[in-house]
Coordinates of C-alpha atoms in Angstrom, one line a residue:
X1 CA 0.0 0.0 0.0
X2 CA 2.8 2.5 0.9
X3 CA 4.5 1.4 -2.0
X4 CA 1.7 2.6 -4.5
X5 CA 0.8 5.9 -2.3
X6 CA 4.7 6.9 -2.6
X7 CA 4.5 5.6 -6.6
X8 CA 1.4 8.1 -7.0
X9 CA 2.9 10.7 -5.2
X10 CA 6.1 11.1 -7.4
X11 CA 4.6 11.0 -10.4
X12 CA 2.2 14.0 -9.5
X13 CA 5.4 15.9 -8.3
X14 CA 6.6 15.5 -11.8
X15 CA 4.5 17.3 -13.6
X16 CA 2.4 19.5 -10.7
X17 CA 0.8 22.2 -13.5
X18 CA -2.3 20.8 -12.9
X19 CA -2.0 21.1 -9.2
X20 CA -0.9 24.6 -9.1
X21 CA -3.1 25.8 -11.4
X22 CA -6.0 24.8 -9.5
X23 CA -4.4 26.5 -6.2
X24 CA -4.2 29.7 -8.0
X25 CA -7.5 29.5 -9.6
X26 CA -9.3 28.7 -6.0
X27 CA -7.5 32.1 -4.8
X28 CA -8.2 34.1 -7.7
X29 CA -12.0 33.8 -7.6
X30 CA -12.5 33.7 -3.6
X31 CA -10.8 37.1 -3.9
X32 CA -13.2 38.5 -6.5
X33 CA -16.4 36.8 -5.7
X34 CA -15.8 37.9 -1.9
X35 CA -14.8 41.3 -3.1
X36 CA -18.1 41.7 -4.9
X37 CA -20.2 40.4 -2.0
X38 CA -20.8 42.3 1.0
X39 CA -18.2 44.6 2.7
X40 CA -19.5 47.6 1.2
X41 CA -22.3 50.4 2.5
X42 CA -25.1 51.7 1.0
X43 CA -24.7 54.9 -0.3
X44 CA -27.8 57.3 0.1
X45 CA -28.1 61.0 -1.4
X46 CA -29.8 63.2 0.6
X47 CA -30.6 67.6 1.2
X48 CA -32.6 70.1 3.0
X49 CA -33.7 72.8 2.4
X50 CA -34.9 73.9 5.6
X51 CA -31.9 73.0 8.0
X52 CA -28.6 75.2 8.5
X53 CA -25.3 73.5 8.3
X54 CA -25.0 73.0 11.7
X55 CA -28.2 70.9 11.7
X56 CA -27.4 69.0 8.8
X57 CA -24.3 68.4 10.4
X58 CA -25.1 66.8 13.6
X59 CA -28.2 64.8 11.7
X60 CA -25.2 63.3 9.3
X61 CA -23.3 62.5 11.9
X62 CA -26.0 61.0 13.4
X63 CA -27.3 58.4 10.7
X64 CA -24.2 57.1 9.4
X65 CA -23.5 55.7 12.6
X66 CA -24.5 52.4 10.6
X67 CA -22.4 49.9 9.5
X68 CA -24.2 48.9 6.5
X69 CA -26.0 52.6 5.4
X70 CA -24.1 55.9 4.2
X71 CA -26.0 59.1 4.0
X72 CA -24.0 61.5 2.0
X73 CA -25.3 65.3 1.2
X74 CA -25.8 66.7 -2.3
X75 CA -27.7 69.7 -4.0
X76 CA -31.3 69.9 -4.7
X77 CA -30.9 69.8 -8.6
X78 CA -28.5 67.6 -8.5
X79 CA -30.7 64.4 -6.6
X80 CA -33.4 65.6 -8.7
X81 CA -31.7 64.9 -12.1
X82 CA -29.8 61.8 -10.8
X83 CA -33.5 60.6 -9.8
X84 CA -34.8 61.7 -13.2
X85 CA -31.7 59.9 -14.8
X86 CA -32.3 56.6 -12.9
X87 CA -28.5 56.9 -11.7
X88 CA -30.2 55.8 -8.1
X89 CA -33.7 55.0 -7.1
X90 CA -34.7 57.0 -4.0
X91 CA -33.4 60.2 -2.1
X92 CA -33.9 61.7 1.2
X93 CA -35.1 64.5 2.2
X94 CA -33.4 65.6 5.8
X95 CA -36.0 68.1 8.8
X96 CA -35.7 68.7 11.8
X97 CA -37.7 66.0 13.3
X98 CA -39.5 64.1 10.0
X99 CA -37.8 63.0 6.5
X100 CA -39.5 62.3 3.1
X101 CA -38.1 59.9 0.3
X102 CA -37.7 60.7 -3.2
X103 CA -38.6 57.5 -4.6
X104 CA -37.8 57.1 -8.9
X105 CA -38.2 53.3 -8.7
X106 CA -38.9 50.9 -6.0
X107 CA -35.7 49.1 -4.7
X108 CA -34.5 46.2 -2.3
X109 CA -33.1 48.6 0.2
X110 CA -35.7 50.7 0.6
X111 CA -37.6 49.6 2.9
X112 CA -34.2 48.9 5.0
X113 CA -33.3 52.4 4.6
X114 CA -36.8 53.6 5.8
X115 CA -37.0 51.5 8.8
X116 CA -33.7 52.7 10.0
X117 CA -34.3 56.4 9.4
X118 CA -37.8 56.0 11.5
X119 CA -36.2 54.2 14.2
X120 CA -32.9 56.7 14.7
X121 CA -35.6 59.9 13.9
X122 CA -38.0 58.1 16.9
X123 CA -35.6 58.1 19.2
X124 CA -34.3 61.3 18.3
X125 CA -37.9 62.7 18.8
X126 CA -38.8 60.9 22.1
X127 CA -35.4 62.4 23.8
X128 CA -36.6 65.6 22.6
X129 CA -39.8 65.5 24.1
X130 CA -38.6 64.5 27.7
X131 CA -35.8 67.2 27.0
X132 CA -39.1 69.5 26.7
X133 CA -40.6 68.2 29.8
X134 CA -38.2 68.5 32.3
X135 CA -35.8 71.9 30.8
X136 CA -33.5 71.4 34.3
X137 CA -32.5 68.0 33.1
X138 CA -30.0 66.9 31.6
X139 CA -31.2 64.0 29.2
X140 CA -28.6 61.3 28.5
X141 CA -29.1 57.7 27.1
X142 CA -27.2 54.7 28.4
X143 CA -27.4 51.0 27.8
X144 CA -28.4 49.8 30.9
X145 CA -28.8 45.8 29.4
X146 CA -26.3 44.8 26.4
X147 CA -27.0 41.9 24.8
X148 CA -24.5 40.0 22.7
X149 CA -26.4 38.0 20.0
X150 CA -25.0 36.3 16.9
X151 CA -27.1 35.2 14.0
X152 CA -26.6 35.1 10.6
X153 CA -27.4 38.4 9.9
X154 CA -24.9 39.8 12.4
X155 CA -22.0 38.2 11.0
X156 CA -23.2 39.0 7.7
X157 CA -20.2 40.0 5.6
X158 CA -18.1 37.5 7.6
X159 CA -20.5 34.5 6.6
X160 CA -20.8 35.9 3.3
X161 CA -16.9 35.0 2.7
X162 CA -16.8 32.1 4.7
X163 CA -19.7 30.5 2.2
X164 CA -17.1 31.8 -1.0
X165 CA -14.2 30.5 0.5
X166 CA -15.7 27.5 1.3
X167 CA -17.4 26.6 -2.0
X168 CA -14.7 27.8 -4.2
X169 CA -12.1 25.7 -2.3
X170 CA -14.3 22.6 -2.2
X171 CA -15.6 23.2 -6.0
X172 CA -11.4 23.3 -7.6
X173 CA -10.8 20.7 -5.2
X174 CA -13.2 18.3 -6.9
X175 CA -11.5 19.3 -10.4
X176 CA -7.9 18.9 -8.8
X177 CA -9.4 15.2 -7.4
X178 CA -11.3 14.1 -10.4
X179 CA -8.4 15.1 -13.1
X180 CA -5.4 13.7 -11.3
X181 CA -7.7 10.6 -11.1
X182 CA -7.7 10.1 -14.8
X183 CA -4.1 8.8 -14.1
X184 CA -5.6 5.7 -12.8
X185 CA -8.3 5.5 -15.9
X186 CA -5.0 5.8 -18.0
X187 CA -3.3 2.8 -15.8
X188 CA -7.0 0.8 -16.4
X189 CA -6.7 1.9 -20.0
X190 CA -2.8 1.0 -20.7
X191 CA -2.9 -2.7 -19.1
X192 CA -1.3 -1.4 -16.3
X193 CA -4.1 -1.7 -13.2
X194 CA -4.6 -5.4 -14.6
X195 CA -1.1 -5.9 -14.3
X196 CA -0.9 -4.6 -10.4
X197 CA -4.1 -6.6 -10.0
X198 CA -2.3 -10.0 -11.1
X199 CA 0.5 -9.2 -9.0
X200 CA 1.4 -10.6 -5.6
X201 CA 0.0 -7.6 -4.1
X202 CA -3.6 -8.0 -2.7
X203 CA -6.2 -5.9 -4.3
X204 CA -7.4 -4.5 -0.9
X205 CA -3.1 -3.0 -1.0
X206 CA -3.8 -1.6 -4.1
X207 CA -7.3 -0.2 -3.8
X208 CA -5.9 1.5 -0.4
X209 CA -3.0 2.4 -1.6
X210 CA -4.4 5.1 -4.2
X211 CA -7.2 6.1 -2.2
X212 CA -5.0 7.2 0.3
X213 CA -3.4 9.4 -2.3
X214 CA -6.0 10.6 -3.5
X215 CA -7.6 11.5 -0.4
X216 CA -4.3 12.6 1.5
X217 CA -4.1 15.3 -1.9
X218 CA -7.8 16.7 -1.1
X219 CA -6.8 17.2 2.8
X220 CA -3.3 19.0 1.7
X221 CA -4.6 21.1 -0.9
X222 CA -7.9 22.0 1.6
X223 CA -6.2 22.6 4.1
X224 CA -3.6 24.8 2.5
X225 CA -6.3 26.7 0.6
X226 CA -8.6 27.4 4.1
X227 CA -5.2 29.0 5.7
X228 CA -4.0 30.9 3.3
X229 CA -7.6 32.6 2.3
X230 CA -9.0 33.0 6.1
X231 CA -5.9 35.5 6.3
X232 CA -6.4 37.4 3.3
X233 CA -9.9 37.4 3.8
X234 CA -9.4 38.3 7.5
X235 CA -12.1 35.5 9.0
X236 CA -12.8 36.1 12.7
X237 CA -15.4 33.1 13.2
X238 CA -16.1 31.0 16.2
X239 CA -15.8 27.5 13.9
X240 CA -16.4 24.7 15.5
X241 CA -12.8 23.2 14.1
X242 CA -13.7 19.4 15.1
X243 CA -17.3 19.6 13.2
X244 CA -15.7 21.3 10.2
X245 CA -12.8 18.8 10.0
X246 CA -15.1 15.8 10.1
X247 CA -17.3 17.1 7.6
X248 CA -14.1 18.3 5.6
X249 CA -12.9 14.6 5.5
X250 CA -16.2 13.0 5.0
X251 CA -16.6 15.6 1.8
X252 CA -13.2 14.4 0.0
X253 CA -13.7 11.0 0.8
X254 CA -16.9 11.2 -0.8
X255 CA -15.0 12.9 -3.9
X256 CA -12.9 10.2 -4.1
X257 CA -15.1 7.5 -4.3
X258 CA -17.5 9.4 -6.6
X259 CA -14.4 10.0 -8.7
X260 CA -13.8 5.5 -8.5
X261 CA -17.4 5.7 -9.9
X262 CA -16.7 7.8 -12.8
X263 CA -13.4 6.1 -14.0
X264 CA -14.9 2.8 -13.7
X265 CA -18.2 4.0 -16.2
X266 CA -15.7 5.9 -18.5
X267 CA -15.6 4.4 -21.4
X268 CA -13.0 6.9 -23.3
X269 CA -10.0 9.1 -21.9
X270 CA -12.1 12.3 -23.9
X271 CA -15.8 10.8 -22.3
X272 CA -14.3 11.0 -19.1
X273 CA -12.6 14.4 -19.4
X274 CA -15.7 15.5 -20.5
X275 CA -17.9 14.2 -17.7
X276 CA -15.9 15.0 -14.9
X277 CA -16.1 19.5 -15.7
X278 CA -20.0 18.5 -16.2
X279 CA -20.5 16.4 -13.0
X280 CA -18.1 18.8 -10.9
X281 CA -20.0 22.2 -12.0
X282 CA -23.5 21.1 -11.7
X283 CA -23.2 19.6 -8.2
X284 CA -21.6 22.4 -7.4
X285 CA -24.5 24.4 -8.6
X286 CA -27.7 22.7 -7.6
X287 CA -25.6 22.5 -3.9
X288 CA -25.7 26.4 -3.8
X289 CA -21.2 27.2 -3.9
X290 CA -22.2 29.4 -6.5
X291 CA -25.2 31.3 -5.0
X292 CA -27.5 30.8 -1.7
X293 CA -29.8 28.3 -2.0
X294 CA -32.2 30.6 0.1
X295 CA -32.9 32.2 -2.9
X296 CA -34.3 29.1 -5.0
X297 CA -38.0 28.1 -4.1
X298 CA -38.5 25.0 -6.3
X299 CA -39.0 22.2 -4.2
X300 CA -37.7 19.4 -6.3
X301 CA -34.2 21.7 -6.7
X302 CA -33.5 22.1 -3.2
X303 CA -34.3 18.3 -2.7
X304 CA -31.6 17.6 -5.3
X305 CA -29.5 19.8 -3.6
X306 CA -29.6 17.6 -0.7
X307 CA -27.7 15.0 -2.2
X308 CA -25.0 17.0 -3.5
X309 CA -21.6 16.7 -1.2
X310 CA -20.9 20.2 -1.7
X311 CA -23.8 21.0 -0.5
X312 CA -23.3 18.6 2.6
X313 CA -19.9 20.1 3.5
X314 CA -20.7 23.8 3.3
X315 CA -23.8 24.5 4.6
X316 CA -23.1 21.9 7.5
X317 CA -19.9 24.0 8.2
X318 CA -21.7 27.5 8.4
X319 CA -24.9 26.1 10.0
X320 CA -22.5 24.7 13.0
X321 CA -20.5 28.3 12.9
X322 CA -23.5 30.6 12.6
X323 CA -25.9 28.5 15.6
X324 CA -22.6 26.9 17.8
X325 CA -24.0 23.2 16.7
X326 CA -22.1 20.5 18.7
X327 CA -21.0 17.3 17.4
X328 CA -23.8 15.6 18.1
X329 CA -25.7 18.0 16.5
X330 CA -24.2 18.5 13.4
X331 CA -23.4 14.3 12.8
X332 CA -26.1 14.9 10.0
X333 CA -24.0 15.8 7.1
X334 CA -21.1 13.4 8.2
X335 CA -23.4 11.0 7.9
X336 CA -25.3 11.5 4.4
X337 CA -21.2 12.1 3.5
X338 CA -20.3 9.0 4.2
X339 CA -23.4 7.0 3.2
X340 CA -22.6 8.5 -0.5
X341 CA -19.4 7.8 -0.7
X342 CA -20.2 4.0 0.5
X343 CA -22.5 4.1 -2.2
X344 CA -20.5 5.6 -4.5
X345 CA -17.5 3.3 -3.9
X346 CA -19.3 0.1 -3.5
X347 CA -20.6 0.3 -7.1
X348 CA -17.2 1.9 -8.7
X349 CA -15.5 -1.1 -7.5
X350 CA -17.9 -3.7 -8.4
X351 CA -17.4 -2.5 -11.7
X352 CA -14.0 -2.0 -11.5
X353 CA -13.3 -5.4 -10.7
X354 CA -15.8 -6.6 -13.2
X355 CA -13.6 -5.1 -15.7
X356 CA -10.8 -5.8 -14.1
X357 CA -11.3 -9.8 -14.3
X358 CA -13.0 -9.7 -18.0
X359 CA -9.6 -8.7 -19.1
X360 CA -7.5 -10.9 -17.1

């Protein structure tokens, strides 16, 4: 067995293009997808024509205390025209104690931009009213009860990345899996697996013996991958490391096996190279790396998209980051892992060996 893991591994260190390239191409798109996504505020034109600049001052000051919304000041004419030019859909208009909206077209964020400028101008109002009521007082507000709650939508931008991160690394490593598996399609192909099968070595050796590889390249190449990009991408998560490594390992040695499956039904070195870009791009698709599958209501979809390993391995990872899921609790993707990559291997060796001793 150690004989054909260290047999695989040199001949992968001699020509390692295909590995690189695959490295390069997972760090390349996590940057720019996760640059696109998130990270950025909303940037909301606004005037007065009835405040001095003091006032519009202090109420500027006041809303962009936001993280996610940015109130900037223009001219009258100029929010007018932009309006009328479609260059944004909605304005504000800033008072003393009220605001209006310039709506053009009706967009996603208004209704978040509305309910944040009623709640700060509320608040604003009410401490204005007991300032009114009681002129000898001075009026502060303090937190008397802090709460520290983390949900999804807390750690928005943050889970954002981790879902990128996490998809695109899984999604190349399926390609760097799958194609460096076409080595052992070319062995079947050549003569050469029948030969190691009528050798003194047992099959069990052999089978082992390139699974490990295989699977031992996945771990390397994910684990190398998830370091380098959770410090460019500056990840400060509370992940549950022994859930996400368990689900980690169950997801490439589901690869794995799924690649066993597709070498064994190959008939052609092209047909093969051909299904794998095909099998690796829709699963990662229908199992939501590319998008959220929050945002797809067809039932039958996000049923298929429960059988999908991707699928499996990143949504199990976020769901035990964003709600602190023990192990116990989040054995559930392990699990369907593992019971596809039984099924996945159990028939790629059966017709493996099928082949195999047709040959022989």
């Amino acid at each position: 067995m150690i004989t054909v893991f260290l047999m695989q591994w040199k001949r992968t260190l001699k020509s390692p293009l295909l590995l690189i390239l695959f490295f390069g191409l997972t760090i390349l798109m996590v940057n720019v997808v996760a640059g696109t996504q998130g990270g950025q505020k909303l940037e909301v034109a606004a005037y007065s024509h009835n405040l001095s600049e003091n006032q519009i001052q202090y109420k500027l000051d006041r809303l962009n205390q936001s993280d996610t919304i940015s109130i900037h000041l223009k001219e009258k004419d100029q929010v007018e025209e932009d309006i009328k030019m479609d260059k944004y859909g909605f304005a504000l208009v800033l008072e003393e104690d009220n605001y209006q909206i310039l709506v053009g077209r009706e967009t996603e964020q208004l209704p978040v931009v509305d309910q944040y400028l009623r709640r700060v101008y509320s608040e604003e109002n009410r401490l204005r009213s007991i300032q009114e009521q009681n002129p000898e007082q001075v009026i502060e507000v303090k937190d008397h009860l802090l709460l520290n709650v983390s949900s999804l939508s807390d750690t928005g931008n943050s889970i954002v990345n981790l879902s990128v991160m996490l998809g695109m690394t899984f999604y190349f490593t399926i390609f760097s899996i799958l194609f460096l598996m076409t080595d052992l399609f070319e062995d079947k192909r050549d003569g050469i697996w029948n030969r190691l099968i009528f050798s003194p070595i047992s099959r069990a050796k052999i089978y082992l013996g390139h699974l490990f590889f295989y699977f031992s390249l996945g771990v390397l190449q994910i684990t190398v991958l998830l370091t380098l990009l959770s410090q460019m991408l500056l990840l400060d998560l509370n992940i549950n490391y022994l859930v996400a490594i368990l689900i980690t390992l169950s997801f490439i040695l589901c690869i794995v096996s799924l690649g066993i499956l597709l070498i064994a039904m190959a008939k052609t070195s092209s047909g093969l190279m051909v299904l794998i870009p095909i099998v690796a791009t829709s699963t990662a698709m229908l199992g939501g790396a590319f998008w959220p599958l929050q945002v797809i209501d067809n039932r039958f979809l996000l049923f298929v998209a429960e059988w999908m390993p991707i699928k499996q391995a990143v949504y199990g990872i976020i769901e035990a980051t964003v709600q602190y899921k023990s192990f116990l609790e989040a054995i559930q993707p392990v699990g369907i892992l593992l019971l596809m990559s039984l099924f996945f291997m159990s028939i790629g060796i059966n017709m493996m060996e099928r082949v195999s001793d047709s040959q022989l």
